[in-house]
Tab-separated table of C-alpha atoms and ligand atoms in Angstrom:
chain	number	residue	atom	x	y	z
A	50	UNK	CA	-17.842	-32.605	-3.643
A	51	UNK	CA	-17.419	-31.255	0.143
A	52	UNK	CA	-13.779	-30.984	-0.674
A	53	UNK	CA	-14.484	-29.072	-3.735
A	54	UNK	CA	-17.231	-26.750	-1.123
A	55	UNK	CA	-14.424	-26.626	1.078
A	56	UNK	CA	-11.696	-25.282	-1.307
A	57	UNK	CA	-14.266	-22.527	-2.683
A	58	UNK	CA	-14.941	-21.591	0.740
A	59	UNK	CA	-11.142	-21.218	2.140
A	60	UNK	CA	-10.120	-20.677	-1.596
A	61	UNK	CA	-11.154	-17.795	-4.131
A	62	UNK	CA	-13.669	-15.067	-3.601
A	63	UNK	CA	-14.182	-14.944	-7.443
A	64	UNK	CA	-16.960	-12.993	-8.469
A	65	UNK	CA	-18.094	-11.569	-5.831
A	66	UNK	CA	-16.771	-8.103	-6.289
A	67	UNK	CA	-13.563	-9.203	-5.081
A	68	UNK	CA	-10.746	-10.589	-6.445
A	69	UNK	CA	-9.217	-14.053	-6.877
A	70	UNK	CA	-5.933	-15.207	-5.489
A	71	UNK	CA	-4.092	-15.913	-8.476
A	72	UNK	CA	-4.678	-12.346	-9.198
A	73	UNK	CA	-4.146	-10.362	-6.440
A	74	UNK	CA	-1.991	-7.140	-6.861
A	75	UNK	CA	-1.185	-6.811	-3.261
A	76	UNK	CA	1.833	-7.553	-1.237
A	77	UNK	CA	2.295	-10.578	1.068
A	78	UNK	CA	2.832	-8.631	4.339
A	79	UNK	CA	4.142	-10.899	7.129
A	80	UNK	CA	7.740	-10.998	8.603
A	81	UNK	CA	7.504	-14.810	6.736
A	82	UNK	CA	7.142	-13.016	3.374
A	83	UNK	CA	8.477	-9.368	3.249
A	84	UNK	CA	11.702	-8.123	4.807
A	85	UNK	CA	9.871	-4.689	4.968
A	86	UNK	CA	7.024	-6.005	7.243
A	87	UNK	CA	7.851	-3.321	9.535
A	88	UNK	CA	6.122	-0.862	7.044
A	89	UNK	CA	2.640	-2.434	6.775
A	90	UNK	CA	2.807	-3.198	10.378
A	91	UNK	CA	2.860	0.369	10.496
A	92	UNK	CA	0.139	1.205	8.057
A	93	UNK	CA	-1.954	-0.732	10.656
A	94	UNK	CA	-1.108	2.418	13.116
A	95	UNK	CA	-1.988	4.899	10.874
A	96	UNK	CA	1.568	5.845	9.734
A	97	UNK	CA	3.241	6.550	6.924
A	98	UNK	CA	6.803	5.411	7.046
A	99	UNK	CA	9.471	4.595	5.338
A	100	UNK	CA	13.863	3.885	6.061
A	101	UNK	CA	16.360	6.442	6.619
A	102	UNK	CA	19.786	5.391	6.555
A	103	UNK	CA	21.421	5.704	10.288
A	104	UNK	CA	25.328	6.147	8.337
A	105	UNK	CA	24.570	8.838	5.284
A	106	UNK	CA	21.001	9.901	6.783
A	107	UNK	CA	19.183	9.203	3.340
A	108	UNK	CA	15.939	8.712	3.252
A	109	UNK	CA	14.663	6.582	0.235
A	110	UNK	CA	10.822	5.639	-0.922
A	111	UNK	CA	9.524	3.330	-1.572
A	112	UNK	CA	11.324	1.522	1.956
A	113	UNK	CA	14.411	-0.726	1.445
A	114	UNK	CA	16.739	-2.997	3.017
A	115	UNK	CA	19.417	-0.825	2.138
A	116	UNK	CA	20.273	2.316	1.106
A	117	UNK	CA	21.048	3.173	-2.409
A	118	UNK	CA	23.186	6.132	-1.517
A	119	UNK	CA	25.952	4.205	0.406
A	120	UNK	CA	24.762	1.007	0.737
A	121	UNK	CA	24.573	0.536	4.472
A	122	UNK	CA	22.294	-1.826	5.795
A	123	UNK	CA	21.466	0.169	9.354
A	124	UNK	CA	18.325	1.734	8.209
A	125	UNK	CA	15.545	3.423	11.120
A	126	UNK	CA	11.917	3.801	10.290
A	127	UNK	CA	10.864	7.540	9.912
A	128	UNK	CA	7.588	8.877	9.687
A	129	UNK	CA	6.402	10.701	6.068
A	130	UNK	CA	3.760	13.442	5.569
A	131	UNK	CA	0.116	12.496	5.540
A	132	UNK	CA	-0.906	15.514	3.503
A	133	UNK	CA	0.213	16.305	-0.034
A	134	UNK	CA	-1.356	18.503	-2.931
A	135	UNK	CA	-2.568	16.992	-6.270
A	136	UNK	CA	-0.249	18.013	-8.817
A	137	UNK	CA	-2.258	16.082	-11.730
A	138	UNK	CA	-4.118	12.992	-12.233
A	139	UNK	CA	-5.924	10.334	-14.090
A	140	UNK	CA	-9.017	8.532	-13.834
A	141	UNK	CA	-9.971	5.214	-15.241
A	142	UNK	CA	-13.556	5.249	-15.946
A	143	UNK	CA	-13.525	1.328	-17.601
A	144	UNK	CA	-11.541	-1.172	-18.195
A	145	UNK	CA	-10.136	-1.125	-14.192
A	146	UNK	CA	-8.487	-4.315	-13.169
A	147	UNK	CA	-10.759	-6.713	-10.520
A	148	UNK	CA	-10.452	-5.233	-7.353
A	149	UNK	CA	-10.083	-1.744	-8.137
A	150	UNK	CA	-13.698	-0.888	-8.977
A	151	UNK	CA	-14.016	2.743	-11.311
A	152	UNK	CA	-12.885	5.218	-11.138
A	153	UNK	CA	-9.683	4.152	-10.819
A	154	UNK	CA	-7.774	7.447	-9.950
A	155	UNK	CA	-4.197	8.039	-9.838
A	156	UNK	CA	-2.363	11.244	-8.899
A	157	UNK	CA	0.900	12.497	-8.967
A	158	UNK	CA	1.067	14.581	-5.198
A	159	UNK	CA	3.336	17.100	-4.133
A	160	UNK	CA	4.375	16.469	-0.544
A	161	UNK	CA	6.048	20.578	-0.369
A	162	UNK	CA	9.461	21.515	-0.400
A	163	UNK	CA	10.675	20.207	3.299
A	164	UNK	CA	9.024	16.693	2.642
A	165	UNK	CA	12.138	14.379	2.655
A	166	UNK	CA	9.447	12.591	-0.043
A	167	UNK	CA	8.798	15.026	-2.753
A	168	UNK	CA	6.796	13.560	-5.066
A	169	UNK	CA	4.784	9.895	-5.031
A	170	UNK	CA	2.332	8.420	-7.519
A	171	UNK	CA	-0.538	6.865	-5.593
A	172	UNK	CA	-4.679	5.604	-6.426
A	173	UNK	CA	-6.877	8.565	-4.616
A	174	UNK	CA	-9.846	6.566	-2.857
A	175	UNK	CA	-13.338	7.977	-1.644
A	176	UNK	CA	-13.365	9.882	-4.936
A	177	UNK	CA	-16.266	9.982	-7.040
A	178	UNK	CA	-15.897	10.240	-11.166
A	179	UNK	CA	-14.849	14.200	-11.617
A	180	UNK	CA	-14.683	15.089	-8.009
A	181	UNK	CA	-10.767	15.691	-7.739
A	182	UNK	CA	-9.213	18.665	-8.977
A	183	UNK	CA	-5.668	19.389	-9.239
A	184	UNK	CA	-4.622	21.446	-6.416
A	185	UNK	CA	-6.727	19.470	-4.094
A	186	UNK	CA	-5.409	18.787	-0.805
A	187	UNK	CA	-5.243	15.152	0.129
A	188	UNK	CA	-4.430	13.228	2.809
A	189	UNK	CA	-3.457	9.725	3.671
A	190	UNK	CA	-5.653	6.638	4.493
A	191	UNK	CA	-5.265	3.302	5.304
A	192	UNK	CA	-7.656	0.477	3.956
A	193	UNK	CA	-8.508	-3.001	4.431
A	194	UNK	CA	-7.498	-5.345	2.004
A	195	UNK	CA	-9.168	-8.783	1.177
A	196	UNK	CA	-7.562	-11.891	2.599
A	197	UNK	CA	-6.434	-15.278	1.538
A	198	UNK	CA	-5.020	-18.285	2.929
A	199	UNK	CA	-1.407	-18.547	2.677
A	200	UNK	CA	0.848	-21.100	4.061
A	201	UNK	CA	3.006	-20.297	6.572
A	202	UNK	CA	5.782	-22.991	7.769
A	203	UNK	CA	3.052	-25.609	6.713
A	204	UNK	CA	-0.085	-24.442	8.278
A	205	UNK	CA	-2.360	-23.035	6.268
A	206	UNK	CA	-3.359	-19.190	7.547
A	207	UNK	CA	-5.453	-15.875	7.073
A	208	UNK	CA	-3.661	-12.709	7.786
A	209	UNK	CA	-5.330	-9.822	7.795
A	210	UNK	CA	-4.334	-7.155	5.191
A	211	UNK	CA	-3.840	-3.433	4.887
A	212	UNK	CA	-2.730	-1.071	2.278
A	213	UNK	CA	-2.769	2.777	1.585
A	214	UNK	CA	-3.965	5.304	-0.691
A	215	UNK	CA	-5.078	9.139	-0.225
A	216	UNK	CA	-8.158	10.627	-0.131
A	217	UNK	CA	-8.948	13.950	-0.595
A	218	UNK	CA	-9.520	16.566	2.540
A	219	UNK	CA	-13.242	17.669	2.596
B	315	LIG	ZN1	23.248	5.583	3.379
């Protein structure tokens, strides 16, 4: 019975309002895990990156581990826009999968004409239901995202987690 306590504990946040493990949507982020690390590790700065290719000079989204114009393998980490414009966008009143509590909004942003990322798909956070308009400008966040033990070279750890979305500019 403690072991069972135990495993609930370090285990699966259920029902909570979170998520369970065998569910979760979000990426393992550690150099263990994820060759592209780098970029969550700087989503934890506040920026919005992603690999340019040091031979051709392409620069590619989402990030890579090599380019898909010549495929070099020297890629640098370059900073991307943190304001776009909403070119349209849905919301998902019900139905929203766990962690993602309603409304679920996704928009389709225009990052301008000198943005080496023109377009992205992305959720729009700190929205309420019929808030966001299209033409809204929007801006990048970074959020926390719930953790769960993973093992790493046979210990058992808790890294902390981070993701991004946009939110519109008030
Ligand atoms: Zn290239």
């Amino acid at each position: 019975m403690a072991e069972l306590q135990e495993a609930r504990i370090v285990g699966t946040p259920a029902l909570d309002g979170r998520y369970i493990t065998e569910m979760d949507m979000w990426p393992l982020e550690c150099q263990e895990f994820n060759r592209l690390y780098q970029f969550y590790d700087n989503l934890r700065e506040g920026r919005f990156t992603t690999t340019k290719c040091k031979k051709c000079g392409h620069i590619a989204f989402p990030p890579g581990v090599i380019c898909p114009k010549c495929w070099s393998e020297e890629l640098e980490w370059v900073d991307l826009p943190r304001r776009a414009k909403v070119v349209t966008f849905t919301e998902t009143q019900a139905g929203a999968p766990i962690g993602f509590p309603p409304p679920l909004i996704l928009a389709w942003l225009d990052f301008g004409k000198d943005s080496p990322l023109k377009h992205l798909l992305v959720r729009i956070v700190n929205c309420a239901e019929g808030e966001l308009k299209e033409g809204d400008e929007v801006k990048f966040v970074v959020f926390d995202v719930p953790s769960h033990p993973i093992e790493v070279k046979r210990e058992t750890e808790v890294r902390d987690r981070v993701y991004y979305a946009f939110e519109r500019v008030k």
